[in-house]
Short mmCIF file of C-alpha atoms in Angstrom, two decimals:
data_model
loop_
_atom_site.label_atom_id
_atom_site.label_comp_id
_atom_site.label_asym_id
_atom_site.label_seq_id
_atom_site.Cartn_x
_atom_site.Cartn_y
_atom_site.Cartn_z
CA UNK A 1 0.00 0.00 0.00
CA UNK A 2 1.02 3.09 -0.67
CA UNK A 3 1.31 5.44 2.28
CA UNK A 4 2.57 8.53 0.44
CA UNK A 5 0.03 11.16 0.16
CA UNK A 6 -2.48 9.44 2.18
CA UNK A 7 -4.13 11.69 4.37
CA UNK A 8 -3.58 10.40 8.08
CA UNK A 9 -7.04 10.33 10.12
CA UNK A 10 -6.24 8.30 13.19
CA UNK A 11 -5.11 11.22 14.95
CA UNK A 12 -1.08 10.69 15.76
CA UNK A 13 1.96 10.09 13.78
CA UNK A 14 4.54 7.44 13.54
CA UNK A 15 7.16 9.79 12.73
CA UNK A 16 9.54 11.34 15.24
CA UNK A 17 9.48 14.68 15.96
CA UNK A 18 11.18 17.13 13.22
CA UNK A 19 9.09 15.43 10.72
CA UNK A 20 6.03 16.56 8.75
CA UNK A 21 3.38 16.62 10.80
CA UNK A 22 0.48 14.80 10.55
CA UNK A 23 -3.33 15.83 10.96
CA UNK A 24 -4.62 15.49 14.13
CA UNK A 25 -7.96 16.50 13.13
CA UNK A 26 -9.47 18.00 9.93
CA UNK A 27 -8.89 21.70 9.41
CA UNK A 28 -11.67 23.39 9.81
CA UNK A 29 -13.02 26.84 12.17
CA UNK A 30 -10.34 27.43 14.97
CA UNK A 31 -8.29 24.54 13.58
CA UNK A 32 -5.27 25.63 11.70
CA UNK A 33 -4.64 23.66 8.96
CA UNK A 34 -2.26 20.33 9.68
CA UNK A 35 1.36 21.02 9.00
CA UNK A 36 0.85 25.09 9.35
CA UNK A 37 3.27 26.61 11.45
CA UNK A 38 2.91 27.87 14.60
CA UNK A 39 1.23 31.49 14.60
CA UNK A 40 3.86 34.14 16.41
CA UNK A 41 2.56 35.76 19.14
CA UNK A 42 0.63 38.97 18.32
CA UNK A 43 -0.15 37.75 15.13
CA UNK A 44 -3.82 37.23 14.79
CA UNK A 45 -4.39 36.72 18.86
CA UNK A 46 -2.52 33.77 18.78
CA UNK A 47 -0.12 32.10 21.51
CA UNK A 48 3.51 30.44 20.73
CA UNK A 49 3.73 27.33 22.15
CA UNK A 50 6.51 26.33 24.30
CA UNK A 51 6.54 22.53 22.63
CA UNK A 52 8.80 22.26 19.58
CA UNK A 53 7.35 23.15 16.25
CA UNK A 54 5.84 19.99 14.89
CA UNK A 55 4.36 19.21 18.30
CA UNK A 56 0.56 18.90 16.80
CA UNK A 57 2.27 16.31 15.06
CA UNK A 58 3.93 14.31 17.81
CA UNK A 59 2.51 10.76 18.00
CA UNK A 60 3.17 10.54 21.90
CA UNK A 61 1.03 13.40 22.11
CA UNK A 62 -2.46 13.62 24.31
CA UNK A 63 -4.84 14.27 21.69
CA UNK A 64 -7.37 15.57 24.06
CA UNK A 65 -4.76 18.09 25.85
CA UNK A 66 -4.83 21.56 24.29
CA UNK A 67 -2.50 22.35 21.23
CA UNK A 68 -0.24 24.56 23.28
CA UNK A 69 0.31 25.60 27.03
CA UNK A 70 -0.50 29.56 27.63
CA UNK A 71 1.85 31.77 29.29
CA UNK A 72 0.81 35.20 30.18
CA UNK A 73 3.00 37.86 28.03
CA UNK A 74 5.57 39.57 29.13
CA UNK A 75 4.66 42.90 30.31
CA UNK A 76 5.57 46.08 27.47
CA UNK A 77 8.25 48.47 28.54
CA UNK A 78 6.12 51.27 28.22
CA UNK A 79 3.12 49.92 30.53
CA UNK A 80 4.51 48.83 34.18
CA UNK A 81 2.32 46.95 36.26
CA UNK A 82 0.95 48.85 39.23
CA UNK A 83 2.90 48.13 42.27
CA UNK A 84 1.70 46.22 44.88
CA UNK A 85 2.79 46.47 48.95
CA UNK A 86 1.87 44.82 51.69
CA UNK A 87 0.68 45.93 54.85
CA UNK A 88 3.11 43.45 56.97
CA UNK A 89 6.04 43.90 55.44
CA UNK A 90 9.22 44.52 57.33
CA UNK A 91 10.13 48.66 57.68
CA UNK A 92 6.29 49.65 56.98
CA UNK A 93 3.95 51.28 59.45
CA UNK A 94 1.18 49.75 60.98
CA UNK A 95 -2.41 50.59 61.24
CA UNK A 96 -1.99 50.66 65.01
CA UNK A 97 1.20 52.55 64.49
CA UNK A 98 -0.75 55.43 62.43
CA UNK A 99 -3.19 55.42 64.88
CA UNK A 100 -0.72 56.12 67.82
CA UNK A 101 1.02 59.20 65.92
CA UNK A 102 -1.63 61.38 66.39
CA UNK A 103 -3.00 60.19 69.86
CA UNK A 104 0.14 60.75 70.80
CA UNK A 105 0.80 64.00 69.47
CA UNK A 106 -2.60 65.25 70.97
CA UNK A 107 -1.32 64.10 74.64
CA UNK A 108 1.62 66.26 74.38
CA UNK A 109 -0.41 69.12 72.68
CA UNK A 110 -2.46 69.00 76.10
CA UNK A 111 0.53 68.64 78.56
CA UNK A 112 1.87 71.87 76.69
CA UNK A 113 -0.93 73.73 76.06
CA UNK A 114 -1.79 73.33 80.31
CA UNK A 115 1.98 74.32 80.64
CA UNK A 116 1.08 77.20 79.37
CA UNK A 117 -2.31 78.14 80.76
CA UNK A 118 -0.55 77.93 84.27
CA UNK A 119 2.27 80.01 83.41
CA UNK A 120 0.01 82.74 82.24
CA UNK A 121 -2.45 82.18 84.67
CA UNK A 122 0.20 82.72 87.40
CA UNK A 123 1.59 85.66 85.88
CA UNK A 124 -2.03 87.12 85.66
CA UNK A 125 -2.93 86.76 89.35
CA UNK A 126 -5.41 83.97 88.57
CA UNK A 127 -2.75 81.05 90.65
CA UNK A 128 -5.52 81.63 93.98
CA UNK A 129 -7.72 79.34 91.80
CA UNK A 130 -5.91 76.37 91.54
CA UNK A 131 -6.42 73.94 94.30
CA UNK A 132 -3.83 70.94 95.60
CA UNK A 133 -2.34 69.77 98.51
CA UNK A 134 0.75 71.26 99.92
CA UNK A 135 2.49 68.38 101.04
CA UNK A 136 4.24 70.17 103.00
CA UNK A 137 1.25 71.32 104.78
CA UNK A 138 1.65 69.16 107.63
CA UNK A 139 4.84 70.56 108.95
CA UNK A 140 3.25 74.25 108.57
CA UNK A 141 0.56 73.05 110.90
CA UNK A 142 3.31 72.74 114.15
CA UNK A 143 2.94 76.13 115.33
CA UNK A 144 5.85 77.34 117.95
CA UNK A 145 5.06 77.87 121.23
CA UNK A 146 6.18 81.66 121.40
CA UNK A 147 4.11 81.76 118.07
CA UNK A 148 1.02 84.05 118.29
CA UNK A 149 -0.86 81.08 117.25
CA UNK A 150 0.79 78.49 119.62
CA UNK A 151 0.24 81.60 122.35
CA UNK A 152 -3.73 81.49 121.84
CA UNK A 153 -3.42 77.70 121.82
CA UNK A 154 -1.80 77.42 125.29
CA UNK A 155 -4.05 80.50 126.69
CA UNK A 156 -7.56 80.25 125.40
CA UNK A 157 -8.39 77.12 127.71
CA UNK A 158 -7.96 79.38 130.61
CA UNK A 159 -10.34 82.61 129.09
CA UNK A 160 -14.46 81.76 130.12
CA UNK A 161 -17.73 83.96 128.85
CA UNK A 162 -18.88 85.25 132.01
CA UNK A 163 -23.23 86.18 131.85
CA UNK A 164 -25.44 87.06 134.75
CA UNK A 165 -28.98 87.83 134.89
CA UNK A 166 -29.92 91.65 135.63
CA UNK A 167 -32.52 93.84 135.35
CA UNK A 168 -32.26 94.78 131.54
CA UNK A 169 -31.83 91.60 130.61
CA UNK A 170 -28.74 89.19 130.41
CA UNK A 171 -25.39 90.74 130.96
CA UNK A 172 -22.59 89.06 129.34
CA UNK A 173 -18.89 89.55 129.90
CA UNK A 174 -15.41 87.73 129.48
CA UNK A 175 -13.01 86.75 132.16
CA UNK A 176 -10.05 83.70 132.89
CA UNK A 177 -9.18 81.46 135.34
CA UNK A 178 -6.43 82.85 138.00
CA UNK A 179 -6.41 80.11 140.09
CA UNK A 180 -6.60 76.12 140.23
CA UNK A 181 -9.41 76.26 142.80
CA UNK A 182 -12.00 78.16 140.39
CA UNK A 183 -11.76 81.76 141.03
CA UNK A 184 -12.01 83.76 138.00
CA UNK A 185 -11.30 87.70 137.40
CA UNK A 186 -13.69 89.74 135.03
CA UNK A 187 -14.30 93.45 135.53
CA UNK A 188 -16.92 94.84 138.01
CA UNK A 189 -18.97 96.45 135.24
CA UNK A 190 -20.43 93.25 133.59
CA UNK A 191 -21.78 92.30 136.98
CA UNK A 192 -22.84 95.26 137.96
CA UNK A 193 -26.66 95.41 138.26
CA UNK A 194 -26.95 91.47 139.08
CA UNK A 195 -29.97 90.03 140.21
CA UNK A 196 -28.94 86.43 140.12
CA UNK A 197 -26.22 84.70 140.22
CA UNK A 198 -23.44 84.62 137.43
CA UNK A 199 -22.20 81.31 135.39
CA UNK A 200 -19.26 80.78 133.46
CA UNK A 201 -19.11 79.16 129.93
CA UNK A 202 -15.47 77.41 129.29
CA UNK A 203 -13.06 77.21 126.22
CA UNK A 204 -14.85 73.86 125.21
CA UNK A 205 -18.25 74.70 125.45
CA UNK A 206 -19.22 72.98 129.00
CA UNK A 207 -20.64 75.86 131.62
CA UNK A 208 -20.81 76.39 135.27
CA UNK A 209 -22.89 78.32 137.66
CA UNK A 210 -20.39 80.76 139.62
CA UNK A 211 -20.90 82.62 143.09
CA UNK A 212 -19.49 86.34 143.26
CA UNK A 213 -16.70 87.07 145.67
CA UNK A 214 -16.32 90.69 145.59
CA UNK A 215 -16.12 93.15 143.50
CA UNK A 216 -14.68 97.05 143.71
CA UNK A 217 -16.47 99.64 141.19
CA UNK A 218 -13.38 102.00 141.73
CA UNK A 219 -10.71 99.53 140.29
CA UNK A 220 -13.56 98.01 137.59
CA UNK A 221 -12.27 94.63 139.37
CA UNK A 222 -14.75 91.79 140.46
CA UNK A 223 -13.61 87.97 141.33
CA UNK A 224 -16.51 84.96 141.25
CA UNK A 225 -15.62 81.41 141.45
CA UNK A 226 -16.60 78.00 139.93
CA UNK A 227 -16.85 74.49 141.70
CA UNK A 228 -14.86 72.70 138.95
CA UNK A 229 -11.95 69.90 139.08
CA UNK A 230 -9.22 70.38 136.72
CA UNK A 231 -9.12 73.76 135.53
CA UNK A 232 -6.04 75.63 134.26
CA UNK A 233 -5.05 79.11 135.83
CA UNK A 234 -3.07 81.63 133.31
CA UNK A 235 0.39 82.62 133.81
CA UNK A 236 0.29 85.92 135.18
CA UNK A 237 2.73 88.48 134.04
CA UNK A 238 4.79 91.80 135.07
CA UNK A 239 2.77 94.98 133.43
CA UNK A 240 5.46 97.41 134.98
CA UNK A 241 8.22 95.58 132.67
CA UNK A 242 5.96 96.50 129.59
CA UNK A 243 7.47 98.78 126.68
CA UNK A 244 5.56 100.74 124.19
CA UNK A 245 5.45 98.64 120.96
CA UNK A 246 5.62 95.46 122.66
CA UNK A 247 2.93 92.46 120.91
CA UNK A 248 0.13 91.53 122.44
CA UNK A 249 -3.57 89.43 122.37
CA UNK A 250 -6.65 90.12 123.27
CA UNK A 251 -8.74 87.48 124.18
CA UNK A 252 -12.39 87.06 125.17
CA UNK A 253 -16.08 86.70 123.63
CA UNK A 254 -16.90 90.34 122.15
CA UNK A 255 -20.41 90.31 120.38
CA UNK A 256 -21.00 86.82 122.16
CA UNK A 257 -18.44 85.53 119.55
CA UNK A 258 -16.59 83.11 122.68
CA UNK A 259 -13.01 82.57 121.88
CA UNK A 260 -11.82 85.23 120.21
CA UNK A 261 -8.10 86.13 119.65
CA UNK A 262 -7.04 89.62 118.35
CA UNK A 263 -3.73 90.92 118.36
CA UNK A 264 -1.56 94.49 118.28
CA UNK A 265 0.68 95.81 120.21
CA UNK A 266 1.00 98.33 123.14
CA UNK A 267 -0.07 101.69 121.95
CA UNK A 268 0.88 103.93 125.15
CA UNK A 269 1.61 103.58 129.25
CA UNK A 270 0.30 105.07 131.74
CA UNK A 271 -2.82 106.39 130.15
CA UNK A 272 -5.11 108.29 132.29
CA UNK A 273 -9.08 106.55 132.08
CA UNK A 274 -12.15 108.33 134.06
CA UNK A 275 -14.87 106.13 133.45
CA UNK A 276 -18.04 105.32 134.97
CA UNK A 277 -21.83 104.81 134.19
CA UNK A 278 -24.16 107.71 135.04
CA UNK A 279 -25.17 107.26 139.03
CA UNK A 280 -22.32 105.18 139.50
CA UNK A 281 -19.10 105.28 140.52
CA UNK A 282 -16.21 106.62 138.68
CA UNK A 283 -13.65 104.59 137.81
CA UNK A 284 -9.52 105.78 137.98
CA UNK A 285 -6.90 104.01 136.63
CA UNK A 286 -3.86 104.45 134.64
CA UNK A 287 -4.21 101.95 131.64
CA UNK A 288 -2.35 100.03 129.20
CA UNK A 289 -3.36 101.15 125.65
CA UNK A 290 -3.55 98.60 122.81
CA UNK A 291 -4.46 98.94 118.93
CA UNK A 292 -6.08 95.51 119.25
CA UNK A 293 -9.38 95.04 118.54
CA UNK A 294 -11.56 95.38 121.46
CA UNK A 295 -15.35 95.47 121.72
CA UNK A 296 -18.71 94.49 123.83
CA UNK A 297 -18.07 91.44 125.47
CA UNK A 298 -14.42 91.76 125.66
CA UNK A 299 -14.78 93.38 128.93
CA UNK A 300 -12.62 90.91 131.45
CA UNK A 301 -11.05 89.03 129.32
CA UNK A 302 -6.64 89.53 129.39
CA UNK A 303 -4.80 90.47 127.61
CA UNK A 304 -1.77 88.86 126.90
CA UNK A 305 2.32 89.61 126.32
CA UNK A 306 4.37 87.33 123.48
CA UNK A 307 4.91 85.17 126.13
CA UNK A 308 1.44 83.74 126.58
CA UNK A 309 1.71 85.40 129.90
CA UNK A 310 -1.49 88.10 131.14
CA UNK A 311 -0.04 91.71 131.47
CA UNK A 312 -3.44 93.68 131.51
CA UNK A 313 -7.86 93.17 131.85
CA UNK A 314 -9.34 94.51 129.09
CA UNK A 315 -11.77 97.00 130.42
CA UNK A 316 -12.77 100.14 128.64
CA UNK A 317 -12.48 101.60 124.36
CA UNK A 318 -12.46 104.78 123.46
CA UNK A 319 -15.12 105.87 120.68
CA UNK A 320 -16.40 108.55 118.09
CA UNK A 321 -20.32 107.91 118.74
CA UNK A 322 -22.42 109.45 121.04
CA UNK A 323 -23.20 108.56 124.42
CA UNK A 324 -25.44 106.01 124.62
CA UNK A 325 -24.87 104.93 121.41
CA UNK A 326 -23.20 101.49 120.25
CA UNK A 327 -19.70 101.85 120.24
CA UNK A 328 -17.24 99.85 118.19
CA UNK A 329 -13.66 99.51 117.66
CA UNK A 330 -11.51 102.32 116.50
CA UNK A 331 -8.25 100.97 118.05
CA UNK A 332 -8.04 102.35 121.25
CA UNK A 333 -8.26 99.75 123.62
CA UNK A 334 -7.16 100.13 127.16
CA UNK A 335 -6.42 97.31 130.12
CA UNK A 336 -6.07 97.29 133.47
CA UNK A 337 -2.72 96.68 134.45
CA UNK A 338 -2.26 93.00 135.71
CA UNK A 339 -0.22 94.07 138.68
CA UNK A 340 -3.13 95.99 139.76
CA UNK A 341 -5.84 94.19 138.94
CA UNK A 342 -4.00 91.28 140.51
CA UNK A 343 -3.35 92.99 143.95
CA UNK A 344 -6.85 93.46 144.24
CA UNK A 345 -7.88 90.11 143.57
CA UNK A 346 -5.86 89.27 146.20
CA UNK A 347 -7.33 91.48 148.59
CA UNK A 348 -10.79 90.67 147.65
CA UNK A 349 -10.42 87.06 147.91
CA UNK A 350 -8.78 87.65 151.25
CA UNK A 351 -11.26 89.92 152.54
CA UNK A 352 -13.85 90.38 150.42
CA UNK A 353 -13.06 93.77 149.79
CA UNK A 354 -10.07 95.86 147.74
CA UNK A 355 -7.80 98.99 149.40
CA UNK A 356 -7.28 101.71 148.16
CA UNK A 357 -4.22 103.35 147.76
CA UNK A 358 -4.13 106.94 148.33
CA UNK A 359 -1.20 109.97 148.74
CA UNK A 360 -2.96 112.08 151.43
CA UNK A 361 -3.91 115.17 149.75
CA UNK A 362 -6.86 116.56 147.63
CA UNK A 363 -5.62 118.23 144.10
CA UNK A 364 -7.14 121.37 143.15
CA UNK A 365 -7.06 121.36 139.61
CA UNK A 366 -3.91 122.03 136.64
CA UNK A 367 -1.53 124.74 137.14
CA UNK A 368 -1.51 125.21 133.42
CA UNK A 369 -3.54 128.05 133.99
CA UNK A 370 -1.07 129.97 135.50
CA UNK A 371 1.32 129.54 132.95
CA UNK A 372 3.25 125.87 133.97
CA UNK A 373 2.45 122.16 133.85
CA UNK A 374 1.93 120.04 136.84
CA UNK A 375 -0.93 119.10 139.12
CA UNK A 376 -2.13 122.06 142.30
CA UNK A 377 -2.97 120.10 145.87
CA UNK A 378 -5.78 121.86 147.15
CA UNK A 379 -5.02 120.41 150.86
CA UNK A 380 -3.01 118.30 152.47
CA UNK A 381 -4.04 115.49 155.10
CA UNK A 382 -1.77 116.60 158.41
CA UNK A 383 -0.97 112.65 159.01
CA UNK A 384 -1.07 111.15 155.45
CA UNK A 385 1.53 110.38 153.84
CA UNK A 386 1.76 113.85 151.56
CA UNK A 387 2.34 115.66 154.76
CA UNK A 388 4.67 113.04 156.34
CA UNK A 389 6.99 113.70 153.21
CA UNK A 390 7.24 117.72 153.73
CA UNK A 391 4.12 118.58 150.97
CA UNK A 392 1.74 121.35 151.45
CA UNK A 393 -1.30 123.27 149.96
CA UNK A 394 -0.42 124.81 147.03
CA UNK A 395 2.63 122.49 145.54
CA UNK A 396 2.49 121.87 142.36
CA UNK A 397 3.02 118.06 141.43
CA UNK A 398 5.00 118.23 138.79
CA UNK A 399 5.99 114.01 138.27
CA UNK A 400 5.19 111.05 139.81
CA UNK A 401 7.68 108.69 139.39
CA UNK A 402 9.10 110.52 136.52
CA UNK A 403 6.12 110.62 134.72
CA UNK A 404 4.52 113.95 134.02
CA UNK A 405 1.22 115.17 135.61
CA UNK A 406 -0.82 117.33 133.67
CA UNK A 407 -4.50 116.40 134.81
CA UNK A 408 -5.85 116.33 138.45
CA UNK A 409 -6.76 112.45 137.08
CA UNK A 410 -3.17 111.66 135.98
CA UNK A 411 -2.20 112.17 140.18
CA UNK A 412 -5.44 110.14 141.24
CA UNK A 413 -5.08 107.48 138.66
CA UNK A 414 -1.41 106.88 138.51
CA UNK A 415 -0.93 106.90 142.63
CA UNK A 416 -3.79 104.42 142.63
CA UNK A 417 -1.63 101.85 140.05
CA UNK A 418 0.87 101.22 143.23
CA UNK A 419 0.04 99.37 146.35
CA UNK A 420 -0.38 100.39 149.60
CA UNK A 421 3.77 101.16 151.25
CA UNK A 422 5.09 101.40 148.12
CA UNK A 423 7.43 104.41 147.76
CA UNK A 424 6.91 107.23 144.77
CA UNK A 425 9.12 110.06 144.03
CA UNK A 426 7.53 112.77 143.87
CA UNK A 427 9.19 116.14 142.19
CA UNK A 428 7.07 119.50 142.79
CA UNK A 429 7.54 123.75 142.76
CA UNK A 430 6.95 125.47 145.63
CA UNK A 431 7.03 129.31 144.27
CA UNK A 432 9.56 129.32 142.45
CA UNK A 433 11.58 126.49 143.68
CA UNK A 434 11.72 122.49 142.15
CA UNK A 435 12.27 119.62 144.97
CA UNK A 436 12.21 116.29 144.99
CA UNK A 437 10.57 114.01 148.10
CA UNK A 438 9.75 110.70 148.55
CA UNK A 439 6.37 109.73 149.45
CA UNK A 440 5.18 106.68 150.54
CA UNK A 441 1.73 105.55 149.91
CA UNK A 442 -1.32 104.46 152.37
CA UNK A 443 -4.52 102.52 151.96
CA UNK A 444 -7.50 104.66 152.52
CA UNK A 445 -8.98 104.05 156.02
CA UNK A 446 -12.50 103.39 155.12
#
């Protein structure tokens, strides 16, 4: 049989490859015709195949597989495929990393913008608003004993509100406690006009009905005493070793405000007060003066040195308003001198009644008036104790003690400051002569 130009049908090829190929199925639409060549690529749509060229032909060959094995193209030079990255790669951010950057960047926005607001807040005045804890604070609150604060601290359990019942009502006062056994010294005035009996309201509240002593209007000096256990007595101090400028407190219940605490200093020495309520007695003494502020209520109360120690009882104020008329504080303030006021105590609670210290002679008014300064006696008592140091009518007492008399009250007050014996030097003009004696002082007789 002749093979040669028969048209093969079965499908393969005996020949090897390199040969002519054989059909491997009749041409016909999408079949290229057997034994065409391979279409280039880009030539009609078509795909070179990676087999050899006769591979259509090969008789080994599948003839259900496809004709040739697709590769994707290779990319154009002029068209570059779009780049692709990805998100976990090594050196790239995060999305929690981009989401830090600008939480972060707010935080220190806010730490720096506060910065700021304080800075400009403190310059402006506005740092009073801003509230913390010192820690410091603590330590601040140990106040020293000579402190002011650590004074009222060791004083103010020893200052009571002293009230009694009277006919206009309730009187109420201040005093403090000058002895262990309850006796307490207030001024005569805010018992004056009792009709019942006084009581005493302490430092922590507690109260106790109180029986009076004594009192004498003269000195503005009364002592009542409380059945209590346990009480603490003040320290009493030296008012003659006082010096003008010298700090001190006032302590007491003024307005009914108990426990109160001002403080100033000593304003003058020696001052002359003439007080006294209308029918009553009047009152002589030569005071302590204080800028401290002292008001209604304060009356009894002491008033203390640096020291914690009382130097003075706060007694009397000085004021611009008429009489009868509420007065207030306008910083003079004036005490009984503790020396004083503690002498008659003494005497009260010794014999219910106070002396009186006296020089023996009755003044007659200033000698200003006939052109010097000094203080006329108007008489003389023949066995006082004026006349037992050489004095007569019509000397002119020009110091007492070295301190200068102007006013018949500056003799009267200032001789009643010293206790009965003490001895005063006394400087005077007789015409036209200056000489000195020494005088010493008496209690009156009655």
């Amino acid at each position: 049989m002749d093979w040669e130009g028969t048209d093969v049908t079965d499908g393969w090829d005996w020949r090897q490859p390199g040969g002519a190929p054989a059909p491997a199925r009749p041409p016909g639409p999408g079949h290229p015709p057997v034994g065409s060549p391979p279409t280039p690529s880009g030539a009609g749509g078509g795909t070179t195949s990676p087999w050899w060229s006769d591979a259509l032909a090969d008789p080994w060959r599948d003839p259900s597989a496809p004709a040739a094995v697709v590769l994707p193209a290779a990319p154009s030079p002029g068209n570059e495929p779009e780049p692709v990255s990805d998100p976990d790669a090594p050196g790239r951010p995060t999305l929690r990393q981009l989401l830090l950057i600008p939480l972060i960047t707010a935080l220190l926005a806010g730490s720096l913008g506060g910065a700021l607001g304080y800075a400009f807040a403190v310059r402006g005045g506005a740092a009073g608003t801003v509230l913390g804890a010192d820690p410091q604070a603590p330590g601040l609150a140990q106040r020293r004993p000579e402190s002011l604060a650590g004074v009222a601290e060791r004083v103010l359990p020893s200052v009571v509100t002293v009230r009694v019942a009277s006919l206009g009502g309730t009187s109420e006062g201040s005093g403090f406690i000058a002895s262990a056994d309850g006796h307490v010294i207030t001024n005569d005035h805010v018992l004056a006009g009792a009709t019942g009996k006084a009581s005493v309201i302490f430092n922590d509240g507690s109260s106790a009905p109180a029986t009076v002593i004594g009192q004498d209007p003269e000195s503005d000096i009364a002592v009542i005493k409380v059945s209590r256990t346990g009480l603490r007595p003040v320290e009493f101090g030296d008012s003659d070793a006082l010096a003008v400028g010298d700090p001190v407190l006032a302590m007491g219940s003024p307005l009914s405000l108990a426990n109160t605490v001002t403080a100033g200093i000593v304003s003058a020495l020696d001052r002359t007060m003439r007080a006294g309520e209308p029918g009553g007695p009047t009152r002589y003494y030569a005071a302590i003066q204080t800028d401290a502020a002292v008001n209604h209520g304060n009356s009894g109360g002491p008033l203390v040195d640096g020291a914690g120690r009382v130097v003075g009882v706060n007694s009397t104020i000085k004021s611009l308003v008429s009489d009868g008329q509420e007065a207030g504080n306008i910083g003079l303030a004036f005490a009984i001198p503790i020396n004083q006021a503690k002498r008659i105590t003494q005497d009260i609670i010794g014999t219910g009644k106070a002396r009186r210290t006296v020089i023996g002679a009755q003044v007659g008014g200033s000698a200003a008036g006939t052109g010097g300064a000094g203080v006329r006696l108007a008489a003389v008592e023949p066995s006082g104790p004026a006349a037992g140091a050489g004095l007569k009518a019509g000397d002119v007492i020009l110091k007492l003690n070295g301190r200068p008399m102007t006013e018949p009250t500056d003799l009267i007050a200032l001789v009643r400051k010293f206790a009965p014996g003490a001895v005063v030097a006394v400087e005077y003009r007789r015409g036209a002569d200056r000489q000195n004696a020494s005088v010493t002082l008496a209690a009156d007789a009655k």
